[in-house]
Amino acid sequence: MNNSAIGVFDSGMGGLTSVKELSRIMPNENIIYFGDTARIPYGTRSKETILKYAEQDIAFMKKHDVKMIIAACGTVSSVLGMNKNAAGDIPFTGVLLPTVQAACAKTKNGKIGVIGTAATIRSGSYGKAIRTIRSDISITGIACPMFVPLVENGFTGRDNPVAKLVAEQYLAPIKKEGVDTLILGCTHYPILQDVIADYMGKDVELISSGSEAAKYACAFLTGKDMLTERTEKGTVSFYSSDSVDMFRENAQAFLGGQLCGTVTKVETEELTSLA
Amino acid sequence: MNNSAIGVFDSGMGGLTSVKELSRIMPNENIIYFGDTARIPYGTRSKETILKYAEQDIAFMKKHDVKMIIAACGTVSSVLGMNKNAAGDIPFTGVLLPTVQAACAKTKNGKIGVIGTAATIRSGSYGKAIRTIRSDISITGIACPMFVPLVENGFTGRDNPVAKLVAEQYLAPIKKEGVDTLILGCTHYPILQDVIADYMGKDVELISSGSEAAKYACAFLTGKDMLTERTEKGTVSFYSSDSVDMFRENAQAFLGGQLCGTVTKVETEELTSLA
């Protein structure tokens, strides 16, 4: 039994797709969420800068005495790779391993597509991770750097012509490969799920990295007997490095409903002083 | 006479449109450029965060003993407004005043359009600045938050279908107003000039904020007898808060040619410790 909170962080709002799933499957757990909205996006930056930001984010989480840390960010997960010790002695997971496990279990024809930020695809991390599980999989990875700005600027509806056109341009090579499973390797992408699903067709299974990380954390905490003993609903405390009001405003799309919980501002100076 | 360098900064690469113009009209001047690529974009962030980043950028410029500072960033210029003392005793200009002066001189029908980032349009700064010059101008301002990611991700060609579609969506209300002058209130936007010009039609004059700031600086330094006495070509020293290699790679589109000069990495910790 462990009543400490689960810590979740992301470059911005995308990781809230993980929080949504955590709250659904482990409603009694407390959650601490940090969105680094003053420095989003991570996915277009260099590996060195991403590693530095990730180190600071993890240090921030550790300060809050969490029992497990989830990097609910495809970019951070990719540059950290399969490193389970990224948070020292605190159990840690990114979205990478949970997501590739789910994808390998789902695919029938052995063809998996991966979409993510430029940094994620450049790292080749999903391909490497998949090959540690199964060597017979064919993988097609495509960077979709416009997807995060599309999501952030509300170009997300099923019938949005810009979203449809961008999706078509990025996804055509993956569709051509005949994949039956598509990893949404960035936690922002589920917000574009309808557009992506419409283009890929109903026979292609979409894997949400944020949700898979949440399920993985649940299995891990259950296995280690680290679930809370609380029987009432847990709380979610949000932290944001840019405006708290903007965070509240934008959170709804990712949480699929009203944000319930406090939102506290974190200064970037505090982050840079941590690690 | 003053042989110190001119300092130019921006959230990223857009300010290089100012550097290009400075090098053209004052080829003997030394220039120091800082692009805050580790924290780009500024335009989607809150006013408080933008002000803090701007203060750090100005402090970084002052450390390099420049004779004038140009905030070649529409967002920073807008949140600072008409404040000429933003850099203390060092002469300072943003793009705001130079750009509205040019637009007011150009318009014949008194209808000016302004496009910029969300923060720029939210601030209403262009409208306020125009009204200090002429009270009879009708102004239509539209935020175009997708334009920066379009530029950063190479969706810029005259025939790019995504760029054309996004431009059409954003610019339709401005075109409908019948403006004859359009302020590109973000220094990234000249890279989309062909797409914007094609949609607006040949009777609409586009005003590049980066170029206008450079011309303003030239007039200011000439008037104060602060030009260099050097007769050989000046140097340009670039600083970037994210990867130097990525900076070199992306600079070409903005400079309209090869980057000539050194590029040095600046750590974000250094920036946050400055102001």
XYZ file of C-alpha atoms in Angstrom, chain A residues 36-41 44-49 52-53 56 122 145-146 149-150 152-153 155 160-162 165-166 169-170 241-243 246 265-269 272-273 275, chain B residues 36-41 44-49 52-53 56 122 145-146 149-150 152-153 155 160-162 165-166 169-170 241-243 246 265-269 272-273 275:
84
model
C 5.647 22.613 -19.231
C 3.527 25.053 -21.251
C 6.149 27.831 -21.069
C 8.548 25.671 -23.123
C 6.219 23.614 -25.305
C 6.761 22.145 -27.906
C 10.979 20.205 -32.626
C 13.976 20.774 -30.312
C 17.381 19.089 -30.230
C 18.045 15.907 -28.241
C 20.269 17.798 -25.760
C 17.605 20.396 -24.999
C 17.762 18.827 -20.120
C 14.088 19.769 -19.924
C 14.236 19.240 -14.800
C 14.537 10.876 -35.639
C 5.372 18.037 -36.802
C 2.233 19.980 -37.792
C 0.114 23.030 -33.694
C -3.091 21.768 -35.308
C -3.094 23.583 -30.064
C -4.901 25.872 -32.468
C -7.885 22.524 -36.124
C -11.726 20.376 -40.583
C -10.279 20.768 -44.107
C -6.792 21.791 -42.920
C -5.270 17.767 -45.760
C -2.289 17.669 -43.380
C -0.103 14.320 -46.619
C 1.619 12.802 -43.597
C 4.835 26.764 -16.295
C 2.781 29.267 -18.291
C -0.504 30.986 -17.444
C -4.669 29.413 -20.327
C 2.062 28.229 -11.625
C 5.669 26.996 -11.715
C 8.358 29.521 -12.677
C 10.862 28.388 -15.319
C 13.632 29.711 -13.032
C 16.264 25.440 -14.431
C 17.555 25.531 -10.846
C 18.753 19.956 -12.450
C 15.700 31.927 -28.498
C 15.089 28.644 -30.314
C 14.918 26.625 -27.081
C 11.771 28.538 -26.066
C 10.156 29.381 -29.402
C 7.271 30.128 -30.044
C 1.117 31.481 -28.052
C 2.321 32.204 -24.498
C 0.879 34.498 -21.837
C 1.835 38.167 -21.573
C 3.727 37.560 -18.294
C 5.858 34.799 -19.790
C 9.966 37.698 -18.715
C 11.599 36.116 -21.775
C 16.138 38.084 -20.352
C -4.768 40.078 -28.312
C -1.217 31.185 -35.017
C -0.649 28.459 -37.610
C 4.444 26.322 -37.533
C 3.815 26.399 -41.289
C 8.996 26.192 -39.288
C 7.878 22.992 -40.977
C 4.871 24.481 -45.691
C 1.668 24.446 -51.075
C -1.966 23.369 -50.634
C -1.884 23.457 -46.818
C -5.828 26.730 -47.370
C -4.683 28.109 -43.987
C -9.098 30.768 -43.841
C -7.220 33.399 -41.851
C 19.519 28.704 -27.255
C 18.890 25.384 -28.993
C 21.148 23.341 -31.273
C 19.619 23.153 -36.336
C 25.055 28.069 -28.064
C 23.481 29.943 -25.136
C 22.193 27.859 -22.229
C 18.671 28.672 -21.000
C 20.092 28.652 -17.454
C 17.052 32.804 -16.623
C 19.918 33.981 -14.403
C 16.894 38.985 -15.361
